[in-house]
Tab-separated table of C-alpha atoms in Angstrom:
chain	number	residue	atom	x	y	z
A	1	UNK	CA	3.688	-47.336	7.367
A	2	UNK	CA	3.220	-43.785	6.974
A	3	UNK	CA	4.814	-41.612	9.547
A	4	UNK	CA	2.924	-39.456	12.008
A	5	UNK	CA	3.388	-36.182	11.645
A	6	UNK	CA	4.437	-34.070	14.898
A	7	UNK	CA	1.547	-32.397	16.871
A	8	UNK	CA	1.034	-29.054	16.117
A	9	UNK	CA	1.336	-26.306	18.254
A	10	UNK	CA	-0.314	-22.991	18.569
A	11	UNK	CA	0.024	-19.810	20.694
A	12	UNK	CA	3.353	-20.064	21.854
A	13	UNK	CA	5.928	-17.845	22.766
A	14	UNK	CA	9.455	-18.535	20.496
A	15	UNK	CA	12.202	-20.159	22.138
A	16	UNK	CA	15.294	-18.920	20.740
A	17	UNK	CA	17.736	-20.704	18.847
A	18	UNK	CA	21.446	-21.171	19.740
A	19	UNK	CA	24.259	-19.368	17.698
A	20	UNK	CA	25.704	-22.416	16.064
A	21	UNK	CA	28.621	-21.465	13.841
A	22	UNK	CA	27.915	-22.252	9.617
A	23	UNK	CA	24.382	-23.174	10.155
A	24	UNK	CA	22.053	-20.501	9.484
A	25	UNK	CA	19.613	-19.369	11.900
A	26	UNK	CA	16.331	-18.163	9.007
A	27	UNK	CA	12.692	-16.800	10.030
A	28	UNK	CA	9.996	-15.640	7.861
A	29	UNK	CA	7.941	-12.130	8.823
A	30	UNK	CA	4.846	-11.962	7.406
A	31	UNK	CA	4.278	-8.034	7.225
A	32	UNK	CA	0.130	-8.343	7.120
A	33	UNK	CA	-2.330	-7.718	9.751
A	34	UNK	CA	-4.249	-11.091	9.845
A	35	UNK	CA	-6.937	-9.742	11.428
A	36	UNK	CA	-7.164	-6.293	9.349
A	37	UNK	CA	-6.980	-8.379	5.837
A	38	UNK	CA	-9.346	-11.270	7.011
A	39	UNK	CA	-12.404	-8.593	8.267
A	40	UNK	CA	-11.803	-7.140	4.821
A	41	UNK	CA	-15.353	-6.811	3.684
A	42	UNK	CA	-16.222	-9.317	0.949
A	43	UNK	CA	-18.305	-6.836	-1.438
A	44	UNK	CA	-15.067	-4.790	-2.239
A	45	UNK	CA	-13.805	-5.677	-5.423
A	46	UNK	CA	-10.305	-4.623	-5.247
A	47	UNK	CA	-6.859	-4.367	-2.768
A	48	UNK	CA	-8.159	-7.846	-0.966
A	49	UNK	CA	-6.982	-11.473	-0.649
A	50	UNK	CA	-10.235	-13.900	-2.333
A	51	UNK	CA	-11.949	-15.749	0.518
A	52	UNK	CA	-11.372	-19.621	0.909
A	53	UNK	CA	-15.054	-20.083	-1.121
A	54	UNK	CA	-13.619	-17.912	-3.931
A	55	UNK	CA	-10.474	-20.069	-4.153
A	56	UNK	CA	-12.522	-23.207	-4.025
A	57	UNK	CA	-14.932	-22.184	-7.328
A	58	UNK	CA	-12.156	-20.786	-9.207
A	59	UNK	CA	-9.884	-23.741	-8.565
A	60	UNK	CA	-12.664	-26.671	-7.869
A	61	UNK	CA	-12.274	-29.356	-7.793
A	62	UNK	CA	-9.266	-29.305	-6.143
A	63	UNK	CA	-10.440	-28.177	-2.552
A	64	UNK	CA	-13.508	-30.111	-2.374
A	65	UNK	CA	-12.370	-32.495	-0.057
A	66	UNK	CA	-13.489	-33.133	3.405
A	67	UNK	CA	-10.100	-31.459	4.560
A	68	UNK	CA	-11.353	-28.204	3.033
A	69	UNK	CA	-15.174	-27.826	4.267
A	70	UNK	CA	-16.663	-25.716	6.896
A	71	UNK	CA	-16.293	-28.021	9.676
A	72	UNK	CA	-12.555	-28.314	9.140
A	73	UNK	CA	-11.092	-25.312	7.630
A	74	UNK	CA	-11.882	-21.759	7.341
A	75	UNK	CA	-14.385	-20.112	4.408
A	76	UNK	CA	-13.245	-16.903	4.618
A	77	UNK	CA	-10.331	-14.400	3.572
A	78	UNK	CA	-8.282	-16.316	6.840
A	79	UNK	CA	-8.466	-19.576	5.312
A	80	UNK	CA	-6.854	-18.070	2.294
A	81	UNK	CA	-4.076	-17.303	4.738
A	82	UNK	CA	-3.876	-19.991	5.811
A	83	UNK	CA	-3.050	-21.633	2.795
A	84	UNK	CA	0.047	-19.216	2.501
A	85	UNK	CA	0.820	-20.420	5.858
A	86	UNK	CA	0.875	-23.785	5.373
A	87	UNK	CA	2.281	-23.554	2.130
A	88	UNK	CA	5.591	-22.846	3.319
A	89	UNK	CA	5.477	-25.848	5.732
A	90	UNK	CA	7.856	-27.803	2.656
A	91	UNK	CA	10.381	-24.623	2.726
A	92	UNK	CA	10.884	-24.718	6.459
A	93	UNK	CA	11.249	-28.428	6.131
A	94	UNK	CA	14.610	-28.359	4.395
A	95	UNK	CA	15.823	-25.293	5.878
A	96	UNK	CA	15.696	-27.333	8.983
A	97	UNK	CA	17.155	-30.485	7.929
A	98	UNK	CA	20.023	-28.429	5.934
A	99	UNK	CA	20.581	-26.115	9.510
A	100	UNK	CA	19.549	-27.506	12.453
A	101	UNK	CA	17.256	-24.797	13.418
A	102	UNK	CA	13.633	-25.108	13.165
A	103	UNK	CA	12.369	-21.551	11.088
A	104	UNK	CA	10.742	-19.139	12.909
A	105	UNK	CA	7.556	-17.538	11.831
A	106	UNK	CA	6.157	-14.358	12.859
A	107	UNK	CA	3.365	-12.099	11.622
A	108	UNK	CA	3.273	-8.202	12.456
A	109	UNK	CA	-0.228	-8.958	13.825
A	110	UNK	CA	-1.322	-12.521	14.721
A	111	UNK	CA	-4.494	-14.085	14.737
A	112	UNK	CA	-4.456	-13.421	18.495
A	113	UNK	CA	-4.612	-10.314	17.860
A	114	UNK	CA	-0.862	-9.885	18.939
A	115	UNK	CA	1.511	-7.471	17.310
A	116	UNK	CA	4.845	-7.871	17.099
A	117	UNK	CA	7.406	-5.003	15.416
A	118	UNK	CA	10.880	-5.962	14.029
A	119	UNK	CA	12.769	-5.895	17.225
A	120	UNK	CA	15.204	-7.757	19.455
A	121	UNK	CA	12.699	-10.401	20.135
A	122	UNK	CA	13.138	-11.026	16.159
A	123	UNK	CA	16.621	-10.763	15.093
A	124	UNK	CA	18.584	-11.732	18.001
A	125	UNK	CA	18.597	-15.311	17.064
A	126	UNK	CA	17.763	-14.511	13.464
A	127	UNK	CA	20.422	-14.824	10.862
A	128	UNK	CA	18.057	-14.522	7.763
A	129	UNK	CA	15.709	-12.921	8.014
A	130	UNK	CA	12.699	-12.767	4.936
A	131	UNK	CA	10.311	-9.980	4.869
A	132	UNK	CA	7.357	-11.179	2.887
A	133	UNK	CA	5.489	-8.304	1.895
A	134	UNK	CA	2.285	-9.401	1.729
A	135	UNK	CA	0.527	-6.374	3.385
A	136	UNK	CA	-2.448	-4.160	0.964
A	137	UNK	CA	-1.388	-0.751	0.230
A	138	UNK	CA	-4.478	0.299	1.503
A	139	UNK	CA	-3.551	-1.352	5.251
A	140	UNK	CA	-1.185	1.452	5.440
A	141	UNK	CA	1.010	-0.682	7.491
A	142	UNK	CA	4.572	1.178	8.131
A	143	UNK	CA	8.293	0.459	9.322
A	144	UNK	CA	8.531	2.296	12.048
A	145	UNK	CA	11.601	4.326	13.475
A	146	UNK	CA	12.702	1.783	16.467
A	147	UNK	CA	12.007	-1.219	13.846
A	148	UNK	CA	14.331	0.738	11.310
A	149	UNK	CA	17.289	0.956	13.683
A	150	UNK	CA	17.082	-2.653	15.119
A	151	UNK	CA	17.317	-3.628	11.529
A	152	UNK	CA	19.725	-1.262	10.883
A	153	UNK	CA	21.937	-2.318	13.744
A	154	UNK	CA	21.415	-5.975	13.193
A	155	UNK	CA	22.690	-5.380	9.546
A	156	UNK	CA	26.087	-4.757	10.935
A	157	UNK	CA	26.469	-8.080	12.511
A	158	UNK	CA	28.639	-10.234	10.347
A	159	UNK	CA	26.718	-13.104	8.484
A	160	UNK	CA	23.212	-11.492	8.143
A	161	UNK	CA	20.611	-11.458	5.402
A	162	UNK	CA	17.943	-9.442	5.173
A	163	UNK	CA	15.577	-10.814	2.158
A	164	UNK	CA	12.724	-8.641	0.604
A	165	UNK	CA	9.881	-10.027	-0.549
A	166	UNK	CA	7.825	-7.263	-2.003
A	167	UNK	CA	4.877	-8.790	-3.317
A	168	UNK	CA	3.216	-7.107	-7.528
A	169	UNK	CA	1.363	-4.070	-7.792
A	170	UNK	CA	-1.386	-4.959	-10.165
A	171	UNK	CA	-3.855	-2.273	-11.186
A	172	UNK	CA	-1.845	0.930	-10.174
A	173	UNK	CA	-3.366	3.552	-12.537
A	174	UNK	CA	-6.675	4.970	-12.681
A	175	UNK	CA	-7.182	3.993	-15.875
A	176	UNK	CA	-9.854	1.294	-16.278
A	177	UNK	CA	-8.543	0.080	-19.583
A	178	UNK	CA	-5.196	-0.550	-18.608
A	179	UNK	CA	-6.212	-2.410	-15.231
A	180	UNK	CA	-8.197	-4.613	-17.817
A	181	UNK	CA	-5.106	-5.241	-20.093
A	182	UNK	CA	-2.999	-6.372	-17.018
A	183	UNK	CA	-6.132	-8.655	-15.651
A	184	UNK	CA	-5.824	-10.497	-18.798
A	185	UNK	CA	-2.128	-10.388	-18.976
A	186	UNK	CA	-1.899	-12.606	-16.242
A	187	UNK	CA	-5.416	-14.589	-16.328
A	188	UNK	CA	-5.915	-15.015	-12.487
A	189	UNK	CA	-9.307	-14.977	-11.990
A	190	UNK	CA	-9.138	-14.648	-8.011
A	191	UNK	CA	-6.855	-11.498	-8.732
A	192	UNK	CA	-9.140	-8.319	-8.274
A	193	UNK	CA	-8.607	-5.547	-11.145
A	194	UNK	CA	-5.963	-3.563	-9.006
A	195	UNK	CA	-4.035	-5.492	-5.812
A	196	UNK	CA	-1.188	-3.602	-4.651
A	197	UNK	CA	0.892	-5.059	-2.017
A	198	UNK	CA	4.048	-4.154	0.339
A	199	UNK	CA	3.510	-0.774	1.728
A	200	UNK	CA	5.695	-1.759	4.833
A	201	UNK	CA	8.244	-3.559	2.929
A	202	UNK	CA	8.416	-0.289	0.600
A	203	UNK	CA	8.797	1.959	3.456
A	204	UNK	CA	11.481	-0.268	4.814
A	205	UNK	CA	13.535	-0.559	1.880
A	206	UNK	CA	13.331	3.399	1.059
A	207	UNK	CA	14.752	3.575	4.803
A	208	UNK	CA	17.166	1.321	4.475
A	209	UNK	CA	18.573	2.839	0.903
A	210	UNK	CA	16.959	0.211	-0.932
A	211	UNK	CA	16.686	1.373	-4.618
A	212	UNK	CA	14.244	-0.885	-6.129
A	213	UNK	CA	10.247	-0.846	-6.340
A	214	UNK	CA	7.953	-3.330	-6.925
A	215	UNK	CA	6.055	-3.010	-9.851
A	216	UNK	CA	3.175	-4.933	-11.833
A	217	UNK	CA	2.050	-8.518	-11.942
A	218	UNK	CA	3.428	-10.126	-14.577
A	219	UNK	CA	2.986	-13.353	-16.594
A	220	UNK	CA	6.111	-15.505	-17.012
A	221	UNK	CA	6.786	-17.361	-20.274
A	222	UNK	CA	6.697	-20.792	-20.612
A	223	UNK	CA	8.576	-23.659	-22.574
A	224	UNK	CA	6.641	-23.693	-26.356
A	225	UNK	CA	4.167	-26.564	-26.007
A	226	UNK	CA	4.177	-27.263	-22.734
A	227	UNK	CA	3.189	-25.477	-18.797
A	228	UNK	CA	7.051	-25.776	-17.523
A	229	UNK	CA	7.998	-22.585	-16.903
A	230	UNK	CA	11.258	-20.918	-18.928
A	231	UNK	CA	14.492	-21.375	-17.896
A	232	UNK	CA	15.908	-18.108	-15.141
A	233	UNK	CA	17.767	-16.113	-17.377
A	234	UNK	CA	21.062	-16.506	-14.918
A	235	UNK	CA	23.731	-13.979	-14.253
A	236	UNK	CA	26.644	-16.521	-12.179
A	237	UNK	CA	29.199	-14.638	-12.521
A	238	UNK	CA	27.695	-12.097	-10.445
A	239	UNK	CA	26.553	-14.725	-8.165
A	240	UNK	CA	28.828	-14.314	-5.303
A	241	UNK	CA	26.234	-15.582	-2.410
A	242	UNK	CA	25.369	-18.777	-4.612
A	243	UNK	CA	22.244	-18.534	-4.457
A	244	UNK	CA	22.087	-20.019	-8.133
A	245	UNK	CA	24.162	-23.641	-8.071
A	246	UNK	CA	21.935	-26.142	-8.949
A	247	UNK	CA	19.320	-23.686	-10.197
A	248	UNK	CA	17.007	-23.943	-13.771
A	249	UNK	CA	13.670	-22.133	-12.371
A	250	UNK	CA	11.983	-20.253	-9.877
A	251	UNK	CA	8.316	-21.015	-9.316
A	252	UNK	CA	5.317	-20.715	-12.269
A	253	UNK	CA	3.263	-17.962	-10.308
A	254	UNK	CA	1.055	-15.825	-12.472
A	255	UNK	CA	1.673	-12.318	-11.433
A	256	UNK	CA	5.077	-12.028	-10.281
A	257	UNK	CA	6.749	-8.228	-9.530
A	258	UNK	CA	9.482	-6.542	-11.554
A	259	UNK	CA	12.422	-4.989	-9.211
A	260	UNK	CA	12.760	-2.096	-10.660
A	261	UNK	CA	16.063	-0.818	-10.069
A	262	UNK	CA	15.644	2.923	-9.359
A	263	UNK	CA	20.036	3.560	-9.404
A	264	UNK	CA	22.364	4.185	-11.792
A	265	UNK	CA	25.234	2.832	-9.248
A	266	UNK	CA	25.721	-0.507	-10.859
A	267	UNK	CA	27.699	-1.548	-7.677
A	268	UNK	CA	25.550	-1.247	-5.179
A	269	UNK	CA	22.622	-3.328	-6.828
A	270	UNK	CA	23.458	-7.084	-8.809
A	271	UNK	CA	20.817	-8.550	-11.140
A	272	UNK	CA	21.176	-12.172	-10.316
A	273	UNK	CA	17.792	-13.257	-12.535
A	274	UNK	CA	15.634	-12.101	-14.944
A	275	UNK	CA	12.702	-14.126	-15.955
A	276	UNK	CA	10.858	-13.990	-19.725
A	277	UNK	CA	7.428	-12.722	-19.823
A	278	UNK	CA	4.793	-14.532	-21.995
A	279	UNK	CA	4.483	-12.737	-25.319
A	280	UNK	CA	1.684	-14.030	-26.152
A	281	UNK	CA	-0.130	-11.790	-23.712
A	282	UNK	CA	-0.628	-7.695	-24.479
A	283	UNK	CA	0.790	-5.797	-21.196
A	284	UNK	CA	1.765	-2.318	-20.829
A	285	UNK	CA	5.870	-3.005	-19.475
A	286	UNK	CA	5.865	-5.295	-22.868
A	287	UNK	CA	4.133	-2.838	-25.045
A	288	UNK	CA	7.350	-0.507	-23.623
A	289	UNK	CA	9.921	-2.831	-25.590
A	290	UNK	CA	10.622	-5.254	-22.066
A	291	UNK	CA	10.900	-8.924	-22.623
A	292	UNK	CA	12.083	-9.892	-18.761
A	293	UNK	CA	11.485	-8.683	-15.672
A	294	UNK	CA	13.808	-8.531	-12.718
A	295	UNK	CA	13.180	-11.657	-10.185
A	296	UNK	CA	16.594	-11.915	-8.224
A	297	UNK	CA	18.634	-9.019	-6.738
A	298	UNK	CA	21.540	-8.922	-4.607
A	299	UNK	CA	23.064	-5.959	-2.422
A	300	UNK	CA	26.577	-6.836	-1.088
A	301	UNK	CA	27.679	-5.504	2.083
A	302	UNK	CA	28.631	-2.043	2.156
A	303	UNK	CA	30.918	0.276	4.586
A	304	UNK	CA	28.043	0.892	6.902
A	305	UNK	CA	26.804	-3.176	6.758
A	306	UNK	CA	28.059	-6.116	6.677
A	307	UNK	CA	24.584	-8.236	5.883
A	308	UNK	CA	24.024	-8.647	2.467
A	309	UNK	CA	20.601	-7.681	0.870
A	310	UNK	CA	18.298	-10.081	-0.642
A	311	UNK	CA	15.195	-9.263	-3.635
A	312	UNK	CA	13.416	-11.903	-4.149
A	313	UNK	CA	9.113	-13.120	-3.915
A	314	UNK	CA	7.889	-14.697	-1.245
A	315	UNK	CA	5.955	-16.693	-4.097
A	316	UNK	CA	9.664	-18.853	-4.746
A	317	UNK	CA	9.721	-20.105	-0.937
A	318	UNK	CA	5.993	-21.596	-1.326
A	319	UNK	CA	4.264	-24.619	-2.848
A	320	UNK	CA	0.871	-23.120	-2.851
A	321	UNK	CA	1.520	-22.595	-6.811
A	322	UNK	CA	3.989	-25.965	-7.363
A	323	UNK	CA	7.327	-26.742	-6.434
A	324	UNK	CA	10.291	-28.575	-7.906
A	325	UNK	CA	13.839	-29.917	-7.179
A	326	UNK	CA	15.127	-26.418	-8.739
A	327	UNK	CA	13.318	-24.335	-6.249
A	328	UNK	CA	14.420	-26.768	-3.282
A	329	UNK	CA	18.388	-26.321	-4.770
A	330	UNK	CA	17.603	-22.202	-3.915
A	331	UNK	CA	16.044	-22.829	-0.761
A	332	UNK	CA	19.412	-24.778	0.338
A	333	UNK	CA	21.367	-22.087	-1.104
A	334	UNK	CA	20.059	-19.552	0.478
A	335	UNK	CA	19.921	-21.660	3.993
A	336	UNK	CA	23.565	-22.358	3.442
A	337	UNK	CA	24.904	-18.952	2.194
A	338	UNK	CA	28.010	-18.267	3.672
């Protein structure tokens, strides 16, 4: 017999978690304003998530289901975040079985209509904590000072991660042409001509030191002949964290950022993973002589913090675009980071 799943619940307040030594206490902040990005209005082109009826033509038949109508799920830009939402439900799943803890999920501004900042009420029982930047540019959504020094502060509390999830900046230039040449690059039809993402996560990393930018939307390769995407160009001997055993692939997404690393101090930033870029498709950072793109960074602790620093999409900690034993190994890996 199948078994039931739990009942869900909604509208909560979090009950923290108990500090239980070697088992990683993780939560995911969304950086968006649900309600900002879901009244976007649906006759702009650009710098907007597609609505749930978008998603469905582009991708039908695959939503046509019952599950997926009017009467049971939402048409608009919020069912399209909903389907981030619940695409993570697989993530949190083995986090918890590998820590104990169930993950936490926040959003800077709920549904509800309730904000909450980066503050105590986030990181005291918060050992990882993953910043998904999935906030437009154009939302002009900031870390602000008091956010900056909680984060700051928890940083120097032994065992902490801080992951960054800046999300690709498709579309940056002006130039009509070019925004055309990246559109086809990566061949998502629900991805407007220019989509920049991770204002707040930028602001927080350029307060934090952080010397890496997001940049483009980029197409990786894939193994000749078939869809599997190409094996993570791996650097384990710089791999102190582990966050590679067990590890072939991240996820097949088809606009995924380069970090650009924006310091010539070779200590203070690691390259874990680069991933290969589909050749076959004309794109300005190719046309430059670049054949991989920066998916997996790694800031050790420093003098002034003792959490390390995580780079890494939010699109590797979702099934929404597939999933596969690889991806689970890195999700354990980084639940069980020492």
């Amino acid at each position: 017999m199948t078994t039931p799943q739990p009942a869900r619940t909604y509208n909560q307040d979090h009950v923290a978690r108990k500090h239980t030594p070697g088992k990683r206490r993780v939560s995911i902040y969304w950086t968006w304003s649900y309600p900002w990005e879901t009244n976007r209005d649906l006759t702009e082109l650009d710098n907007r998530f597609s609505s749930m009826t978008e998603v469905r033509r582009v991708a039908w038949p695959a939503f046509e289901a019952s599950e997926w109508d009017r009467m049971n799920f939402l048409q608009g830009i919020g069912g399209t975040l909903e389907l981030f939402h619940r695409s993570t439900l697989s993530f949190q799943k083995i986090v918890g079985e590998a820590t104990g803890h169930p993950v936490a999920v926040f959003q800077r501004i709920d549904q509800a209509g309730y904000r909450l900042p980066i503050d105590e009420r986030v990181l005291a029982d918060t050992d990882t904590l993953m910043v998904f930047g999935l906030d437009h540019l154009v939302a002009e959504q900031e870390a602000e000072p008091g956010e900056i020094d909680a984060i700051r502060e928890w940083l120097k509390r032994e065992g902490t991660c801080l992951l960054l999830a800046p999300h690709h900046d498709v579309g940056f230039t002006d130039d009509a042409k070019q925004r055309q040449v990246e559109y086809r690059h990566h061949g998502d039809e629900l991805v407007p001509r220019q989509q920049r993402f991770s204002q707040y996560t930028r602001s927080l990393m350029k307060a934090l030191d952080v010397p890496v930018l997001n940049q483009w939307g980029l197409r990786p390769a894939v193994v000749k002949g078939t869809k599997e995407i190409a094996p993570l160009t791996a650097f384990r001997d710089l791999d102190k964290p582990g966050l590679l055993n067990n590890v072939t692939t991240f996820n097949f997404h088809l606009h995924l950022p380069h970090y650009e690393v924006t310091t010539q101090d070779a200590k203070s930033v690691h390259v874990l993973g680069r991933q290969l870029i589909d050749p076959d498709r004309p794109h300005p950072f190719t046309a430059a002589g670049n054949k991989a793109f920066n998916c997996l960074l790694w800031l050790p602790p420093t003098e002034n913090r003792a959490g390390d620093i995580l780079l890494i999409d939010s699109t590797h900690f979702t099934t929404l675009f597939g999933g596969t034993d690889s991806l689970a190994s890195l999700w354990r890996n980084l639940a069980m980071m020492k």
